[in-house]
Every structure is written in C-alpha cells, then in structure tokens.
Short mmCIF file of C-alpha atoms in Angstrom, two decimals:
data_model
loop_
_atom_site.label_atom_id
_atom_site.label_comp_id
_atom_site.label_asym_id
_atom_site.label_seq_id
_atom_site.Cartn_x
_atom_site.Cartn_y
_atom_site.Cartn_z
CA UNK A 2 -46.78 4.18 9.45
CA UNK A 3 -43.96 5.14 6.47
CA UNK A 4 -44.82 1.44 4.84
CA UNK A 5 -47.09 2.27 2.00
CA UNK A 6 -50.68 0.23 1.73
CA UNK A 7 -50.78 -2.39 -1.39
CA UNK A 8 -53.31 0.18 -3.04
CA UNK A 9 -50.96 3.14 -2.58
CA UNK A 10 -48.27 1.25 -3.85
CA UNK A 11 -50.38 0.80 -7.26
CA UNK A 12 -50.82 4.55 -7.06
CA UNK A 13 -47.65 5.69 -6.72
CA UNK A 14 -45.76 3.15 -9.58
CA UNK A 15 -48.52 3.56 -11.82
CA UNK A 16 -49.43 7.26 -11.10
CA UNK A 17 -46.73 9.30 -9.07
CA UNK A 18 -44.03 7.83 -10.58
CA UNK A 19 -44.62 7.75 -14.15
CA UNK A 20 -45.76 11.19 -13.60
CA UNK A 21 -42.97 12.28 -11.84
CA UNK A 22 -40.96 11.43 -14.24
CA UNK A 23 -42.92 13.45 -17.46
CA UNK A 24 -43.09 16.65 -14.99
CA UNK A 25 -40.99 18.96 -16.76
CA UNK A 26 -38.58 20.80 -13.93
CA UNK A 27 -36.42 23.46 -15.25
CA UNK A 28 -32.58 23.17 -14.60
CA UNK A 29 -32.45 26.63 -12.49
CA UNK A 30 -35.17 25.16 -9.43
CA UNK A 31 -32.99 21.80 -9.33
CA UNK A 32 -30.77 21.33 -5.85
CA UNK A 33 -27.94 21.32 -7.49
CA UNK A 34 -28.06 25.55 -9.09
CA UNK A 35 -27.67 26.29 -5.47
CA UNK A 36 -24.76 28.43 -6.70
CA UNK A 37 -27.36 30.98 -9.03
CA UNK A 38 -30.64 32.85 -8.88
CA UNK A 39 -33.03 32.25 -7.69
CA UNK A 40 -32.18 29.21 -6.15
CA UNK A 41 -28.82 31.32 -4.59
CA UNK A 42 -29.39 32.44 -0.71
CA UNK A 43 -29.87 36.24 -0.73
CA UNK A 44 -28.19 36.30 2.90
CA UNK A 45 -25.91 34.30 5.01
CA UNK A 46 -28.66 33.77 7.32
CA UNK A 47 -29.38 30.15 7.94
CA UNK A 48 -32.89 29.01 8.50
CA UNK A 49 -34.02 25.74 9.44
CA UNK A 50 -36.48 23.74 7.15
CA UNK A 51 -39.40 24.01 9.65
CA UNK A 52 -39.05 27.60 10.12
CA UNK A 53 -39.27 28.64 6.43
CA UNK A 54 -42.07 26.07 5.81
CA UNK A 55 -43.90 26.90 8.96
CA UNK A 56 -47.13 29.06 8.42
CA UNK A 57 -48.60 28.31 11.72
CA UNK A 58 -48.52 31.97 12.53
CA UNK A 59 -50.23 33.99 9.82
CA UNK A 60 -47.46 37.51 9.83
CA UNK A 61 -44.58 35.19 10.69
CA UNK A 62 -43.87 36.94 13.50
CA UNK A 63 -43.18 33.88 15.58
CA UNK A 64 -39.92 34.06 13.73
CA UNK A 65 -39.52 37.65 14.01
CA UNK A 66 -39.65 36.88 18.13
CA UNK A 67 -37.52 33.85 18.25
CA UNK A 68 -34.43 35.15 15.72
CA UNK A 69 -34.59 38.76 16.37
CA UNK A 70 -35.87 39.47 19.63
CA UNK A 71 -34.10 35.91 20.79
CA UNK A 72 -37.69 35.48 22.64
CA UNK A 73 -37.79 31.49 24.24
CA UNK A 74 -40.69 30.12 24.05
CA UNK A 75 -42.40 26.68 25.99
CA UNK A 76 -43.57 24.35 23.30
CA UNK A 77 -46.85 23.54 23.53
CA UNK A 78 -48.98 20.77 24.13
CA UNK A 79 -49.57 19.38 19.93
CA UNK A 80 -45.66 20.34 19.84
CA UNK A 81 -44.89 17.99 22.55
CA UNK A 82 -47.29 15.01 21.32
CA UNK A 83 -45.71 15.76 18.08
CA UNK A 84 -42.21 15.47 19.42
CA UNK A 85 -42.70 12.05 21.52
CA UNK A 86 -44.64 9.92 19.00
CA UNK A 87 -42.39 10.75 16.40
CA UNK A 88 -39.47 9.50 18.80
CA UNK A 89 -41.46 6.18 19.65
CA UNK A 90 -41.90 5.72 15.52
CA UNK A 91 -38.06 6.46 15.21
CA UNK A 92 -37.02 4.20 17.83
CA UNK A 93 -39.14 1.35 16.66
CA UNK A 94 -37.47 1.08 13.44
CA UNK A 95 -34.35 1.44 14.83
CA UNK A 96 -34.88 -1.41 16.87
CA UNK A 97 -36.07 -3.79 14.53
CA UNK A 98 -32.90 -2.90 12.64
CA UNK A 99 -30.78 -3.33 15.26
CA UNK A 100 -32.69 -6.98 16.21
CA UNK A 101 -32.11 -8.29 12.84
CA UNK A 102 -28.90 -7.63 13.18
CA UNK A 103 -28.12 -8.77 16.53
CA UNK A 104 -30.02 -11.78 16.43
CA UNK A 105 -29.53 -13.27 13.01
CA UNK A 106 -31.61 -15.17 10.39
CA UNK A 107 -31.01 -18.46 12.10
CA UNK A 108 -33.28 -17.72 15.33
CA UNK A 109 -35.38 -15.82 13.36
CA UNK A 110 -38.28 -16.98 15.99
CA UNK A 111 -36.30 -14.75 18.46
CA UNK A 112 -36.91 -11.83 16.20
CA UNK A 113 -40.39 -11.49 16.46
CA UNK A 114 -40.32 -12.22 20.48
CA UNK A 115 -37.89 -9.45 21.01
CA UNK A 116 -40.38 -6.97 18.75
CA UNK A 117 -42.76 -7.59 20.90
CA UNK A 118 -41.42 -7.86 24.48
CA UNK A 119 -39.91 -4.60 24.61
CA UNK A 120 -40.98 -2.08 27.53
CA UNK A 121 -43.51 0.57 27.09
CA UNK A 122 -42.77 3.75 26.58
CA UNK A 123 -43.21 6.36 29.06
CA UNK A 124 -43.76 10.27 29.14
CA UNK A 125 -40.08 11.79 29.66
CA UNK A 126 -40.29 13.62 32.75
CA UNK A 127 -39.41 17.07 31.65
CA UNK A 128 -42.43 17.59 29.56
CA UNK A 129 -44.11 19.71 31.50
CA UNK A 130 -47.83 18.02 31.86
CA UNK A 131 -50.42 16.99 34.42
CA UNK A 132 -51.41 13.48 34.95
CA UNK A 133 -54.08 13.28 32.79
CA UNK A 134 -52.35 14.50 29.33
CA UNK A 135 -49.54 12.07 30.07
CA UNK A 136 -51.86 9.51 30.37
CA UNK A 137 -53.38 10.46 27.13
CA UNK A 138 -50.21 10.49 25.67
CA UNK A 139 -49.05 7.12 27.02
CA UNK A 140 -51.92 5.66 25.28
CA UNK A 141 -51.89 7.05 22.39
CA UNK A 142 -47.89 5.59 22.40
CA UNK A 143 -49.32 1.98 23.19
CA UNK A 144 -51.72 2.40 20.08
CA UNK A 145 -49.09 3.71 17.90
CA UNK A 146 -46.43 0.72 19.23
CA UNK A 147 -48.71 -2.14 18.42
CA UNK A 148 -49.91 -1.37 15.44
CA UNK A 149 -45.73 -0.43 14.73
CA UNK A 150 -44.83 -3.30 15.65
CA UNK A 151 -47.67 -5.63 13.84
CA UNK A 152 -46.41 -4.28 10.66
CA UNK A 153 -42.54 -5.33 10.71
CA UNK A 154 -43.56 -8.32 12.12
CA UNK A 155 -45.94 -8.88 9.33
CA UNK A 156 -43.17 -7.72 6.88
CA UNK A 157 -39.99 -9.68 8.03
CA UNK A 158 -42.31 -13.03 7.85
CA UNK A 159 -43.08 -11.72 3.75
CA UNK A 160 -39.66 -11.79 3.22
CA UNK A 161 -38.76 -14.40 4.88
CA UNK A 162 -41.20 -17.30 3.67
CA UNK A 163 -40.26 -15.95 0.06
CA UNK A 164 -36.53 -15.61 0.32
CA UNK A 165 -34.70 -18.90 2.04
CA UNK A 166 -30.98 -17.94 1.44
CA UNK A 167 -31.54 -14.21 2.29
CA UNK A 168 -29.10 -12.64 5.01
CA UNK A 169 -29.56 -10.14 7.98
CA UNK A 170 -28.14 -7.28 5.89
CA UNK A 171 -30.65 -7.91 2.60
CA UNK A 172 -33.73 -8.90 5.31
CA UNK A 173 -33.10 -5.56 6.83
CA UNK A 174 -33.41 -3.67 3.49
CA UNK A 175 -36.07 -5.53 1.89
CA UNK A 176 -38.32 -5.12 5.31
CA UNK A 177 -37.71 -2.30 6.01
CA UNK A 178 -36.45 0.22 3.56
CA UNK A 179 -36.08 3.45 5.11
CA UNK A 180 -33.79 5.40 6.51
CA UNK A 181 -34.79 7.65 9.43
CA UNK A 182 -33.64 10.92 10.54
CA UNK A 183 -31.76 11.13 7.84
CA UNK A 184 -29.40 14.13 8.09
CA UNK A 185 -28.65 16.75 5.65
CA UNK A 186 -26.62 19.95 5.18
CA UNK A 187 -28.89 22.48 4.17
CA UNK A 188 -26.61 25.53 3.89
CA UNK A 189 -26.12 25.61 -0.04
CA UNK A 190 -29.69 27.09 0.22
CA UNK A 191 -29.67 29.36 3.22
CA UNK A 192 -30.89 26.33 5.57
CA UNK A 193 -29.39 24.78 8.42
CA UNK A 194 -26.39 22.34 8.05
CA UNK A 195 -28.20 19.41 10.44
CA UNK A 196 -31.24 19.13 8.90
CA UNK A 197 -32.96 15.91 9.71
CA UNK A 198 -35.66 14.55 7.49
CA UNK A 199 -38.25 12.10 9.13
CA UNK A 200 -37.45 8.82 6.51
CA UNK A 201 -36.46 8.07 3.06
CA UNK A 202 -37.08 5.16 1.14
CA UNK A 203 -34.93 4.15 -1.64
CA UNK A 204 -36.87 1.32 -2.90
CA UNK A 205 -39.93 3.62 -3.35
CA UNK A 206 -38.18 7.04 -3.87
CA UNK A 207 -39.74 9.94 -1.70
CA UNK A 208 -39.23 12.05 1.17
CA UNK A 209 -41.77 10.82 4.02
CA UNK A 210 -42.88 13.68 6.71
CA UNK A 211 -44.96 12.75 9.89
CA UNK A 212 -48.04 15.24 11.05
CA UNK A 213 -50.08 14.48 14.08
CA UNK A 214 -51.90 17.70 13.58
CA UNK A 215 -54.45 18.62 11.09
CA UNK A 216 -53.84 18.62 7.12
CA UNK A 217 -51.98 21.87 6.10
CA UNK A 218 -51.26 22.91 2.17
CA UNK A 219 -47.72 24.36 3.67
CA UNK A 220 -46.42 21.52 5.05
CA UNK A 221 -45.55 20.32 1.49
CA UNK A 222 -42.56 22.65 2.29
CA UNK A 223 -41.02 20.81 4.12
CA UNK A 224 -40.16 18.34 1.72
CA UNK A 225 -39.30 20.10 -1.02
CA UNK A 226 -37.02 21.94 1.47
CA UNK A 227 -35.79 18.62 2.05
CA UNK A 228 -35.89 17.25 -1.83
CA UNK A 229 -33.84 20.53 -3.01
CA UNK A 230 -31.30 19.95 -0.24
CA UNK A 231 -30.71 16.45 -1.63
CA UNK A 232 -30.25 17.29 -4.82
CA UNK A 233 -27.76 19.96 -3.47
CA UNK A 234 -25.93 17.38 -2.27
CA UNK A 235 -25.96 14.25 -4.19
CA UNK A 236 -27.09 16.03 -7.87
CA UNK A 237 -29.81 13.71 -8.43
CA UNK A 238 -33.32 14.66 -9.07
CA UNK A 239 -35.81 13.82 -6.26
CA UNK A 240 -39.12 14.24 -7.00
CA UNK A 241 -41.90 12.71 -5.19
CA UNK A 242 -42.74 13.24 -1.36
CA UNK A 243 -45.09 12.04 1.00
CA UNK A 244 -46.56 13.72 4.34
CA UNK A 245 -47.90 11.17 6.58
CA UNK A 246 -51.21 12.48 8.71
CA UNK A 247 -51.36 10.34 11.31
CA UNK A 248 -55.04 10.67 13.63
CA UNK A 249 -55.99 8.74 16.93
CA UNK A 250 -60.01 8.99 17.46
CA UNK A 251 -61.58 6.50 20.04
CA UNK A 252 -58.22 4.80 20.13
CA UNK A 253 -58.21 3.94 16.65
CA UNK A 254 -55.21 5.11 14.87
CA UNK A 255 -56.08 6.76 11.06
CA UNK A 256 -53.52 7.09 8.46
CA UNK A 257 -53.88 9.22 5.21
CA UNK A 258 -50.61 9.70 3.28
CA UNK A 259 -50.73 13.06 1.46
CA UNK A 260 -48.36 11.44 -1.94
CA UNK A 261 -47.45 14.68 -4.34
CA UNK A 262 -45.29 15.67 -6.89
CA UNK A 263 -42.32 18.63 -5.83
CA UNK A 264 -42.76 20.07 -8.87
CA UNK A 265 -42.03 23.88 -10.06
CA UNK A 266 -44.18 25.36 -7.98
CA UNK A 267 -43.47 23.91 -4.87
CA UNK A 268 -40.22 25.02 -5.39
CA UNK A 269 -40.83 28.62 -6.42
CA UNK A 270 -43.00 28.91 -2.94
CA UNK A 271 -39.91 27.58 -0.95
CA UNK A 272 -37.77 29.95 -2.75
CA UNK A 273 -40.31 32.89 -2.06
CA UNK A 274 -40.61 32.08 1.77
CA UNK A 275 -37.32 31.64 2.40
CA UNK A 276 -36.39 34.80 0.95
CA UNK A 277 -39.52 36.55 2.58
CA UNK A 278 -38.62 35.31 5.76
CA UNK A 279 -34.47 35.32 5.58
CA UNK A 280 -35.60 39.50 4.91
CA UNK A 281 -37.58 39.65 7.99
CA UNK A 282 -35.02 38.31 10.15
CA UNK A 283 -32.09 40.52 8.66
CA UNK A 284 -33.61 43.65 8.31
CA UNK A 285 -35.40 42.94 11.70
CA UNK A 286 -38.91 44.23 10.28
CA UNK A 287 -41.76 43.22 12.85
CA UNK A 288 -44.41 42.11 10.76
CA UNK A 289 -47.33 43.10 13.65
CA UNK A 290 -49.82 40.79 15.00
CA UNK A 291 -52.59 39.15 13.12
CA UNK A 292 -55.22 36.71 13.89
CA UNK A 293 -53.82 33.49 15.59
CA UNK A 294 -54.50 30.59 17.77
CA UNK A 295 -54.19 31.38 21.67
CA UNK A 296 -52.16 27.72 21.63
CA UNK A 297 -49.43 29.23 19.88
CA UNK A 298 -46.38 29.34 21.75
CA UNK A 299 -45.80 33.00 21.22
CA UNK A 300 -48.98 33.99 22.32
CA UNK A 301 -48.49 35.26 25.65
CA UNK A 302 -45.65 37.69 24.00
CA UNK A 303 -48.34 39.07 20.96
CA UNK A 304 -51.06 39.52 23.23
#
C-alpha cells in the first residue's frame, strides 16, 4: 500500500518534489535548531509523536487522564483494527525481504511460491472481541494480504526481467524500497526516544503514515513530528510526507495517498501543540470535557 501508483509517481517528481525543493523553510523550524527557540522543548517532559499530533479528543483531555491522572484505558475497536492491519502490512514486507534473502536470485521461482503460500493471519487472542468483529477483521486481513502480496510479486518480476546480473541485496532495494518501523529518538524535541515511523523510502524521499480511519487535517502531524526528528538526527532536510488512507467497502480495498509538503506551517502547529500540550501535562490543568465521540476510549471516565 506504501508503493506509489505510476500517476502519483508523475505527481510527486514533477510536482512535490520540484516544489519541495523551492519551499522556502527558515533555518530556526529545521530538525537540526533543536538546541533554540522555538524549536527548543520548554520542559523535560517527553511526549510521544501520536500524542502531540492526536486531536481525536477536542480539550485534549484524553492526555490530561492518561499522563496526569495515570488513567488506563481499553483501546477501542478502530484502535485495534488499526493496530493489527498495520502489523500484517509490516510483516509482509518484512517477509519478502527476508525471502529474497534467504532464497536467492537463482530460484527466483521459489520466491514468488513462498509469497504466496504463507499462512493466514489470525486475530491475536487478547484482543478483546466477539466472533463476529474478528471475523470482520480476518477478512479484511485476507483482502489486505492479497492485494500485499500481488504487488511485490508484480514488482520483483519488473526488476527482474530488466536487470539479469542484479543480486539479492540490489533486488531487495530496487523492489522494495522502504524501510519500516523505522525508529527514531525523538527527545531533542520533547518527544519520545523510540519513536517508530510507519516506512521511509529513500528512493522517493518521504515519510509514509498508514490511517484506516477517516481523513483528518491533524494527522499531517505526525509526520512532520517525524520529518523534524530526522533532521534532528541526521541534519538533512526532509521535506515531503505522505499519509496513506487506506478504506475496505464491500471487500474492496481503496487507497488515497494524502502527498504534502512539511512546510513552515506544519511545523509551527507541531511546535504550538507540543508546547500546548507538554503545559497541560506539567502544570496538570484539566482542560474539562467537550463534545466527543462515545467510542473514545476515555469516555466512560468524562461521562
């Protein structure tokens, strides 16, 4: 689901990426200033990427609950969904990595049979669900896996029919360019130190996030949390990200990538949020209850 469509591709190196590159970004809202305002932490606190991009709750005080009044909360059932497909995507790359690998260029045949022949994946059993919803989810795993799975195959045989002499090492690269769960220390700017960002792709350079929920304009947060937090690290501008909305309807799966610029004002929201929210938790201010879904895990504790 990461791969990018032949048409996106066009839009991103003839749009994004020029663009991208004329965007003007001043030096103070670049990663690497983490040392000085107003990229500089005003606490110690450290915050992970999902909570200070998270706007799920409307008075943040789903944060309030969880870091000051250490509240514990079951994860619902879009958390959970969330949570296991993204697993089956990670573990599907992994594999075909790890195939490659194992099996070698020469029985390249055997690649392809060992894509496909793996087991299905099943519901782990401490989700706590009825029947039915694993069901639901099980499917919606099977949907996700074939059409996975279609797509490296379909990949690996590009490369391969163009490059004879290529090796496991460059196949693996070339086919599939990403890196998943890709950690990072996030402390230089008040985040966590294990942050984990869904893939990267070098060849076609942007942060990738995956949504199985409904488009939100906050959830470009997260990867400018994520883009800042490289730059902290390795001092070199990133710039582009992607969020990846991925929909199952009728047992089709829909994909609409969500391509965008981290420009300056991404990063002046992160900066205001985090600092909003880092406040909140220190000064352990309750922000009250506002209007909010009855699926949110908190819920029970607001109401």
């Amino acid at each position: 689901m990461y791969f990018l469509s032949d048409e996106e591709k066009k839009h991103l190196l003839k749009g994004y990426l020029p663009r991208s590159r004329q965007t003007y970004i001043v030096d103070e809202l670049r990663g690497w200033n983490w040392h000085q305002p107003p990229l500089l932490p005003p606490y110690e606190l450290k915050l992970g990427a999902y909570e200070i991009a998270n706007a799920y709750c409307p008075s943040y005080r789903d944060l309030y609950l969880r870091r000051v009044q250490k509240v514990r909360s079951q994860p619902n059932l879009a958390m959970l969904r969330g949570a296991f497909l993204h697993d089956i995507l990670v573990k599907e790359i992994i594999a075909a990595k790890k195939i490659i690998y194992k099996t070698g260029i020469a029985s390249y045949k055997t690649i392809f049979k060992q894509l496909e022949k793996r087991e299905p994946y099943k519901v782990p059993d401490n989700f706590q669900l009825n029947d039915k919803e694993k069901a639901c989810l099980e499917r919606e795993a099977e949907i996700i896996v074939k059409f996975e799975r279609q797509r490296l195959t379909s990949r690996i045989h590009d490369v391969l029919v163009k490059q004879p002499y290529i090796g496991e090492d460059s196949l693996v690269n070339i086919a599939v360019p990403l890196v998943v769960e890709q950690k990072l220390d996030g402390s230089f700017l008040g985040m966590s130190a294990h942050l984990s960002i869904d893939a990267y792709t070098f060849s076609e350079p942007m942060i990738l996030d995956l949504k199985f929920g409904e488009k939100k304009s906050f959830h470009r947060l997260q990867t400018t949390a994520y883009a800042l937090a490289m730059e902290a690290i390795y001092e070199f501008p990133v710039n582009l990200g992607c969020i990846v909305y991925a929909k199952i309807k009728d047992d089709r799966l829909f994909i609409e990538k969500d391509i965008h610029i981290i420009d300056e004002e991404l990063r002046q929201w992160f900066i205001e949020e985090r600092d909003e929210k880092m406040r909140l938790v220190e000064e352990e201010i309750d922000p009250g209850v506002k209007d909010c879904l009855d699926t949110c895990p908190y819920y029970q504790f607001c109401h």
